[in-house]
GROMACS .gro file of C-alpha atoms in nm:
model
  353
    1MET     CA    1   4.653  -9.674  10.830
    2ASP     CA    2   4.560  -9.556  10.483
    3ASP     CA    3   4.699  -9.778  10.208
    4ILE     CA    4   4.981  -9.600  10.025
    5PRO     CA    5   4.891  -9.538   9.664
    6GLU     CA    6   5.112  -9.562   9.362
    7ALA     CA    7   5.212  -9.210   9.237
    8ARG     CA    8   5.000  -9.121   8.934
    9GLU     CA    9   5.182  -9.036   8.614
   10ILE     CA   10   5.100  -8.679   8.495
   11PRO     CA   11   5.139  -8.607   8.132
   12GLU     CA   12   5.408  -8.352   8.040
   13SER     CA   13   5.152  -8.104   7.890
   14THR     CA   14   4.961  -8.115   8.206
   15VAL     CA   15   5.275  -8.057   8.418
   16GLU     CA   16   5.336  -7.757   8.210
   17GLU     CA   17   4.992  -7.619   8.268
   18MET     CA   18   5.026  -7.683   8.641
   19VAL     CA   19   5.356  -7.488   8.643
   20ARG     CA   20   5.199  -7.208   8.459
   21SER     CA   21   4.906  -7.185   8.692
   22ILE     CA   22   5.155  -7.072   8.956
   23GLU     CA   23   5.425  -6.890   8.742
   24PRO     CA   24   5.269  -6.790   8.427
   25THR     CA   25   5.587  -6.665   8.263
   26LEU     CA   26   5.794  -6.974   8.340
   27GLU     CA   27   5.875  -7.181   8.033
   28PRO     CA   28   5.963  -7.548   8.118
   29ARG     CA   29   6.247  -7.672   7.914
   30GLU     CA   30   6.291  -8.009   8.085
   31ILE     CA   31   6.046  -8.216   8.279
   32ASP     CA   32   6.156  -8.528   8.471
   33ALA     CA   33   5.966  -8.752   8.715
   34ALA     CA   34   6.154  -8.769   9.045
   35GLU     CA   35   6.160  -9.083   9.259
   36ARG     CA   36   6.047  -8.925   9.588
   37GLY     CA   37   5.806  -9.096   9.822
   38PHE     CA   38   5.470  -9.184   9.698
   39CYS     CA   39   5.363  -8.833   9.577
   40SER     CA   40   5.380  -8.734   9.205
   41VAL     CA   41   5.694  -8.520   9.205
   42TYR     CA   42   5.860  -8.362   8.891
   43ARG     CA   43   6.182  -8.175   8.843
   44ILE     CA   44   6.145  -7.878   8.610
   45VAL     CA   45   6.427  -7.692   8.450
   46ALA     CA   46   6.282  -7.373   8.306
   47SER     CA   47   6.404  -7.094   8.096
   48GLY     CA   48   6.278  -6.753   8.193
   49SER     CA   49   6.359  -6.410   8.088
   50ASP     CA   50   6.704  -6.427   8.250
   51ALA     CA   51   6.843  -6.771   8.310
   52ALA     CA   52   6.766  -7.134   8.357
   53ARG     CA   53   6.580  -7.205   8.678
   54GLU     CA   54   6.506  -7.534   8.853
   55ARG     CA   55   6.187  -7.618   9.030
   56TYR     CA   56   6.005  -7.909   9.190
   57LEU     CA   57   5.632  -7.973   9.149
   58LYS     CA   58   5.483  -8.189   9.423
   59ALA     CA   59   5.126  -8.324   9.365
   60SER     CA   60   4.896  -8.570   9.526
   61PRO     CA   61   4.928  -8.923   9.398
   62ASP     CA   62   4.547  -8.983   9.381
   63GLY     CA   63   4.353  -8.661   9.454
   64ARG     CA   64   4.351  -8.707   9.829
   65PRO     CA   65   4.543  -8.427  10.030
   66TRP     CA   66   4.808  -8.647  10.189
   67GLY     CA   67   4.920  -8.339  10.395
   68ILE     CA   68   5.037  -8.163  10.073
   69PRO     CA   69   4.847  -7.841  10.125
   70THR     CA   70   4.963  -7.812  10.493
   71GLU     CA   71   5.321  -7.907  10.401
   72ALA     CA   72   5.336  -7.604  10.164
   73ARG     CA   73   5.213  -7.363  10.431
   74ILE     CA   74   5.458  -7.513  10.681
   75GLN     CA   75   5.751  -7.456  10.451
   76ALA     CA   76   5.644  -7.089  10.389
   77ILE     CA   77   5.626  -7.032  10.762
   78LEU     CA   78   5.963  -7.188  10.828
   79ALA     CA   79   6.128  -6.988  10.551
   80ALA     CA   80   5.998  -6.665  10.699
   81HIS     CA   81   6.054  -6.735  11.067
   82THR     CA   82   6.359  -6.961  11.086
   83SER     CA   83   6.686  -7.040  10.908
   84ILE     CA   84   6.589  -7.398  10.854
   85PRO     CA   85   6.674  -7.479  10.491
   86VAL     CA   86   6.330  -7.547  10.338
   87PRO     CA   87   6.245  -7.500   9.967
   88ASP     CA   88   6.084  -7.164   9.885
   89VAL     CA   89   5.723  -7.223   9.786
   90PHE     CA   90   5.614  -7.005   9.481
   91GLY     CA   91   5.233  -7.117   9.494
   92VAL     CA   92   4.984  -7.367   9.590
   93VAL     CA   93   4.673  -7.498   9.405
   94ASP     CA   94   4.441  -7.666   9.655
   95GLY     CA   95   4.160  -7.740   9.411
   96HIS     CA   96   4.106  -7.709   9.030
   97GLY     CA   97   3.836  -7.815   8.780
   98THR     CA   98   4.069  -8.005   8.546
   99LEU     CA   99   4.425  -8.018   8.697
  100PRO     CA  100   4.535  -8.301   8.934
  101THR     CA  101   4.521  -8.130   9.278
  102PRO     CA  102   4.642  -8.050   9.539
  103PHE     CA  103   4.994  -7.945   9.422
  104TYR     CA  104   5.252  -7.682   9.480
  105LEU     CA  105   5.568  -7.559   9.306
  106MET     CA  106   5.890  -7.490   9.504
  107ARG     CA  107   6.250  -7.391   9.441
  108ALA     CA  108   6.517  -7.658   9.401
  109LEU     CA  109   6.787  -7.676   9.678
  110PRO     CA  110   7.153  -7.789   9.643
  111GLY     CA  111   7.283  -8.107   9.805
  112GLU     CA  112   7.232  -8.481   9.764
  113GLU     CA  113   6.935  -8.694   9.868
  114LEU     CA  114   7.068  -9.028  10.018
  115PRO     CA  115   6.886  -9.354  10.109
  116TYR     CA  116   6.785  -9.393  10.473
  117GLU     CA  117   7.053  -9.649  10.543
  118CYS     CA  118   7.355  -9.432  10.430
  119VAL     CA  119   7.364  -9.254  10.770
  120SER     CA  120   7.529  -9.564  10.914
  121ARG     CA  121   7.826  -9.519  10.664
  122PHE     CA  122   7.913  -9.152  10.757
  123ASP     CA  123   8.237  -9.117  10.943
  124ASP     CA  124   8.207  -8.974  11.297
  125GLY     CA  125   8.289  -8.618  11.208
  126VAL     CA  126   8.038  -8.599  10.928
  127LEU     CA  127   7.763  -8.764  11.141
  128ARG     CA  128   7.846  -8.528  11.425
  129ARG     CA  129   7.798  -8.221  11.206
  130LEU     CA  130   7.469  -8.353  11.063
  131ALA     CA  131   7.345  -8.428  11.415
  132ARG     CA  132   7.452  -8.085  11.556
  133GLU     CA  133   7.280  -7.902  11.266
  134THR     CA  134   6.971  -8.110  11.319
  135GLY     CA  135   6.965  -8.005  11.685
  136GLU     CA  136   6.997  -7.631  11.575
  137HIS     CA  137   6.717  -7.659  11.337
  138LEU     CA  138   6.488  -7.849  11.578
  139ALA     CA  139   6.550  -7.588  11.832
  140GLU     CA  140   6.427  -7.322  11.596
  141LEU     CA  141   6.126  -7.538  11.477
  142HIS     CA  142   6.024  -7.594  11.833
  143SER     CA  143   6.036  -7.218  11.899
  144VAL     CA  144   5.775  -7.126  11.632
  145PRO     CA  145   5.458  -7.024  11.816
  146ALA     CA  146   5.200  -7.222  11.626
  147VAL     CA  147   5.027  -7.501  11.832
  148ASP     CA  148   4.874  -7.536  12.175
  149ARG     CA  149   4.744  -7.894  12.163
  150PHE     CA  150   4.871  -8.226  12.047
  151GLY     CA  151   4.799  -8.397  11.717
  152HIS     CA  152   4.859  -8.391  11.345
  153VAL     CA  153   4.931  -8.033  11.225
  154ARG     CA  154   4.685  -7.899  10.975
  155HIS     CA  155   4.629  -7.552  10.817
  156ASP     CA  156   4.339  -7.319  10.875
  157GLY     CA  157   4.413  -7.062  10.603
  158PRO     CA  158   4.217  -6.972  10.283
  159GLU     CA  159   4.198  -7.208   9.982
  160LEU     CA  160   4.457  -7.113   9.728
  161THR     CA  161   4.446  -7.132   9.331
  162GLY     CA  162   4.809  -7.051   9.262
  163GLY     CA  163   4.912  -6.786   9.508
  164ARG     CA  164   5.184  -6.799   9.775
  165PRO     CA  165   5.080  -6.946  10.107
  166SER     CA  166   5.080  -6.722  10.414
  167ASP     CA  167   5.365  -6.723  10.652
  168ASP     CA  168   5.153  -6.660  10.953
  169PRO     CA  169   5.205  -6.937  11.210
  170ALA     CA  170   4.846  -6.865  11.344
  171GLU     CA  171   4.713  -7.033  11.036
  172LEU     CA  172   4.838  -7.368  11.151
  173THR     CA  173   4.608  -7.579  11.357
  174VAL     CA  174   4.580  -7.934  11.484
  175GLY     CA  175   4.339  -8.196  11.349
  176ASP     CA  176   4.155  -8.406  11.611
  177PRO     CA  177   4.343  -8.225  11.883
  178ARG     CA  178   4.420  -8.364  12.232
  179GLU     CA  179   4.504  -8.132  12.525
  180ASP     CA  180   4.647  -8.423  12.728
  181TRP     CA  181   4.979  -8.572  12.595
  182PRO     CA  182   4.949  -8.915  12.761
  183THR     CA  183   4.608  -8.964  12.598
  184TYR     CA  184   4.741  -8.873  12.255
  185LEU     CA  185   5.043  -9.082  12.301
  186ARG     CA  186   4.832  -9.390  12.393
  187ASP     CA  187   4.643  -9.338  12.072
  188ARG     CA  188   4.958  -9.308  11.858
  189VAL     CA  189   5.118  -9.606  12.030
  190GLY     CA  190   4.807  -9.811  11.974
  191ARG     CA  191   4.799  -9.736  11.597
  192GLU     CA  192   5.172  -9.821  11.556
  193LEU     CA  193   5.132 -10.145  11.749
  194ASP     CA  194   4.827 -10.245  11.529
  195ARG     CA  195   5.070 -10.221  11.239
  196HIS     CA  196   5.349 -10.403  11.443
  197ALA     CA  197   5.121 -10.700  11.492
  198ASP     CA  198   5.147 -10.754  11.118
  199SER     CA  199   5.517 -10.717  11.099
  200ARG     CA  200   5.796 -10.981  11.112
  201PHE     CA  201   5.847 -10.871  11.476
  202SER     CA  202   5.487 -10.955  11.589
  203ASP     CA  203   5.616 -11.192  11.857
  204LEU     CA  204   5.713 -10.876  12.054
  205THR     CA  205   5.382 -10.693  12.020
  206ASP     CA  206   5.211 -10.814  12.335
  207GLU     CA  207   5.516 -10.740  12.551
  208LEU     CA  208   5.559 -10.394  12.386
  209SER     CA  209   5.191 -10.310  12.449
  210GLN     CA  210   5.218 -10.395  12.818
  211TRP     CA  211   5.552 -10.210  12.851
  212PHE     CA  212   5.409  -9.893  12.688
  213ALA     CA  213   5.088  -9.896  12.878
  214ALA     CA  214   5.290  -9.900  13.203
  215GLY     CA  215   5.542  -9.643  13.085
  216ILE     CA  216   5.286  -9.389  12.960
  217GLY     CA  217   5.106  -9.419  13.303
  218GLU     CA  218   5.427  -9.312  13.479
  219LEU     CA  219   5.503  -9.008  13.256
  220GLU     CA  220   5.543  -8.684  13.443
  221GLY     CA  221   5.469  -8.350  13.286
  222PRO     CA  222   5.431  -8.066  13.226
  223PHE     CA  223   5.404  -8.140  12.839
  224ASP     CA  224   5.419  -7.845  12.610
  225PRO     CA  225   5.332  -7.898  12.239
  226VAL     CA  226   5.567  -7.770  11.968
  227LEU     CA  227   5.584  -7.830  11.601
  228GLY     CA  228   5.761  -8.170  11.561
  229ARG     CA  229   5.928  -8.287  11.252
  230ASN     CA  230   5.905  -8.665  11.347
  231ASP     CA  231   5.984  -8.785  10.986
  232HIS     CA  232   6.361  -8.773  11.056
  233GLY     CA  233   6.517  -9.022  10.813
  234LEU     CA  234   6.822  -8.924  10.612
  235HIS     CA  235   6.608  -8.959  10.289
  236ASN     CA  236   6.415  -8.649  10.392
  237LEU     CA  237   6.739  -8.443  10.403
  238LEU     CA  238   6.959  -8.289  10.135
  239VAL     CA  239   7.316  -8.299  10.254
  240GLU     CA  240   7.676  -8.250  10.149
  241PRO     CA  241   7.803  -8.610  10.200
  242GLU     CA  242   8.164  -8.509  10.259
  243THR     CA  243   8.090  -8.275  10.541
  244GLY     CA  244   7.750  -8.351  10.684
  245GLU     CA  245   7.618  -8.003  10.612
  246ILE     CA  246   7.237  -8.006  10.584
  247THR     CA  247   7.134  -7.804  10.278
  248GLY     CA  248   6.761  -7.899  10.274
  249MET     CA  249   6.499  -8.038  10.496
  250LEU     CA  250   6.220  -8.191  10.291
  251ASP     CA  251   5.879  -8.346  10.330
  252TRP     CA  252   5.679  -8.181  10.618
  253GLY     CA  253   5.344  -8.339  10.562
  254TYR     CA  254   5.392  -8.559  10.875
  255THR     CA  255   5.442  -8.269  11.110
  256LEU     CA  256   5.297  -8.332  11.446
  257ALA     CA  257   5.230  -8.119  11.757
  258VAL     CA  258   5.431  -8.311  12.029
  259PRO     CA  259   5.665  -8.237  12.315
  260ALA     CA  260   6.010  -8.137  12.224
  261ALA     CA  261   6.163  -8.441  12.389
  262PHE     CA  262   5.953  -8.671  12.181
  263ASP     CA  263   6.083  -8.511  11.853
  264VAL     CA  264   6.444  -8.517  11.961
  265GLU     CA  265   6.450  -8.881  12.074
  266PHE     CA  266   6.300  -8.988  11.741
  267ALA     CA  267   6.575  -8.797  11.556
  268VAL     CA  268   6.859  -8.946  11.767
  269TYR     CA  269   6.741  -9.299  11.697
  270LEU     CA  270   6.674  -9.258  11.326
  271LEU     CA  271   6.982  -9.044  11.250
  272SER     CA  272   7.226  -9.267  11.447
  273GLY     CA  273   7.163  -9.567  11.220
  274ALA     CA  274   7.129  -9.784  11.534
  275PHE     CA  275   6.878  -9.995  11.357
  276LEU     CA  276   7.157 -10.130  11.135
  277ALA     CA  277   7.411 -10.189  11.419
  278GLY     CA  278   7.363 -10.575  11.369
  279LEU     CA  279   7.611 -10.532  11.069
  280PRO     CA  280   7.965 -10.615  11.177
  281ASP     CA  281   8.099 -10.282  11.059
  282VAL     CA  282   7.817 -10.057  11.182
  283PRO     CA  283   7.862  -9.917  11.547
  284ASP     CA  284   7.573  -9.799  11.758
  285ARG     CA  285   7.639  -9.420  11.763
  286ARG     CA  286   7.334  -9.302  11.953
  287PRO     CA  287   7.554  -9.137  12.231
  288LEU     CA  288   7.758  -8.951  11.960
  289VAL     CA  289   7.435  -8.832  11.788
  290ARG     CA  290   7.265  -8.743  12.097
  291ASP     CA  291   7.542  -8.535  12.240
  292ALA     CA  292   7.597  -8.351  11.903
  293MET     CA  293   7.224  -8.290  11.865
  294LEU     CA  294   7.186  -8.150  12.214
  295SER     CA  295   7.495  -7.927  12.163
  296GLY     CA  296   7.329  -7.770  11.861
  297TYR     CA  297   6.990  -7.748  12.037
  298ARG     CA  298   7.151  -7.582  12.339
  299ALA     CA  299   7.331  -7.323  12.123
  300THR     CA  300   6.994  -7.214  11.977
  301ALA     CA  301   6.749  -7.263  12.263
  302PRO     CA  302   6.940  -7.306  12.587
  303ASP     CA  303   6.638  -7.265  12.812
  304ARG     CA  304   6.442  -7.552  12.659
  305ALA     CA  305   6.748  -7.773  12.608
  306GLU     CA  306   6.775  -7.847  12.979
  307THR     CA  307   6.434  -8.027  12.965
  308LEU     CA  308   6.592  -8.269  12.697
  309SER     CA  309   6.894  -8.370  12.904
  310MET     CA  310   6.745  -8.688  13.024
  311PRO     CA  311   6.651  -8.942  12.747
  312GLU     CA  312   6.298  -9.081  12.752
  313PRO     CA  313   6.307  -9.455  12.669
  314LEU     CA  314   5.935  -9.453  12.563
  315TYR     CA  315   5.987  -9.207  12.278
  316GLU     CA  316   6.299  -9.404  12.157
  317ALA     CA  317   6.101  -9.734  12.164
  318LEU     CA  318   5.839  -9.589  11.958
  319ALA     CA  319   6.101  -9.499  11.690
  320MET     CA  320   6.218  -9.859  11.714
  321VAL     CA  321   5.853  -9.968  11.653
  322ARG     CA  322   5.841  -9.747  11.348
  323ILE     CA  323   6.161  -9.907  11.205
  324MET     CA  324   6.023 -10.258  11.273
  325ASN     CA  325   5.699 -10.174  11.108
  326ASP     CA  326   5.873 -10.041  10.792
  327PHE     CA  327   6.163 -10.290  10.806
  328HIS     CA  328   6.069 -10.423  10.452
  329HIS     CA  329   6.150 -10.070  10.305
  330LEU     CA  330   6.520 -10.092  10.434
  331THR     CA  331   6.795 -10.211  10.203
  332VAL     CA  332   7.060 -10.418  10.380
  333PRO     CA  333   7.351 -10.610  10.216
  334ASP     CA  334   7.268 -10.958  10.093
  335GLY     CA  335   7.288 -11.228  10.365
  336THR     CA  336   7.295 -10.970  10.656
  337GLU     CA  337   6.919 -10.938  10.715
  338PRO     CA  338   6.907 -11.194  10.996
  339ALA     CA  339   7.186 -11.018  11.187
  340VAL     CA  340   7.012 -10.681  11.160
  341VAL     CA  341   6.678 -10.833  11.277
  342ASP     CA  342   6.851 -11.007  11.571
  343ARG     CA  343   7.014 -10.681  11.681
  344ILE     CA  344   6.690 -10.493  11.664
  345ARG     CA  345   6.525 -10.762  11.865
  346GLY     CA  346   6.804 -10.745  12.115
  347ASP     CA  347   6.764 -10.373  12.151
  348VAL     CA  348   6.391 -10.403  12.215
  349ARG     CA  349   6.457 -10.689  12.466
  350GLY     CA  350   6.689 -10.467  12.650
  351LEU     CA  351   6.424 -10.193  12.683
  352LEU     CA  352   6.156 -10.450  12.794
  353ALA     CA  353   6.395 -10.578  13.063
   0.00000   0.00000   0.00000
């Protein structure tokens, strides 16, 4: 896995030049660095000819693509073909002689951005609405006719120097594609378990490896690739915390072409907050989240929803491995970390048994 870089700091004068390369008449009035992932992200409040407008500029942290060009294209496609709340993309610059590329400029959306762990603090009604809306949006995402093989989604459109990206799904493609899902899944599991061997849960790696190998060998198709969000943490959503309404779905650079069931099971585990169920006041709400998510999915895509009715433990287990690999990024109350770790180990042991 690539080492995650530190986001480079971009001078304010350069940010202004980047903004104007896309919207020449926009006049930045405020420019603030935003703490968002590892990319260089800036919030821009601009005064135009009519009223103040708010934008976000997202740029590579080090000059490598990091999925940024594809992310902008995916957002343009989703904005045109679905009701998924994604930021409107005003323009993309894939390469430039002097500016730090790639980058794109997007409209700000309402709602609050909350840490990963806050999902475990929502009351049942709020979490149920968030899960149902997630199901509705995933059903729309999975219905976009864009991919026919499995792998990391890329774009195959023309290079842009400030223009709006195309909203044609045909311009999405798959990098290093696989036609066979079990083959691709073995590769993905292998990469995650390589990371797992360096985690604090490494004593489980060998058993997990054997368990996955046996389970993947028993998977039965057919498997149809769809656009899969995969990066389902609460931190990649904008929400109304009092109601659970999703006002924005952010960060599409990790979009994969996968079976719909894979995407749904990942979302159920990550949005249920089950990874924090070791805390005394945090229940395991996977059943609540799964029922609500499938309810939303069924209302939007009833034909496909039937194929999701039976959970697939392999996919949930891979979501657990992701949490274990990134456990050091979680924030838990002081003194509770051993209990959280023990609960995750217990969940994994339950699957292995």
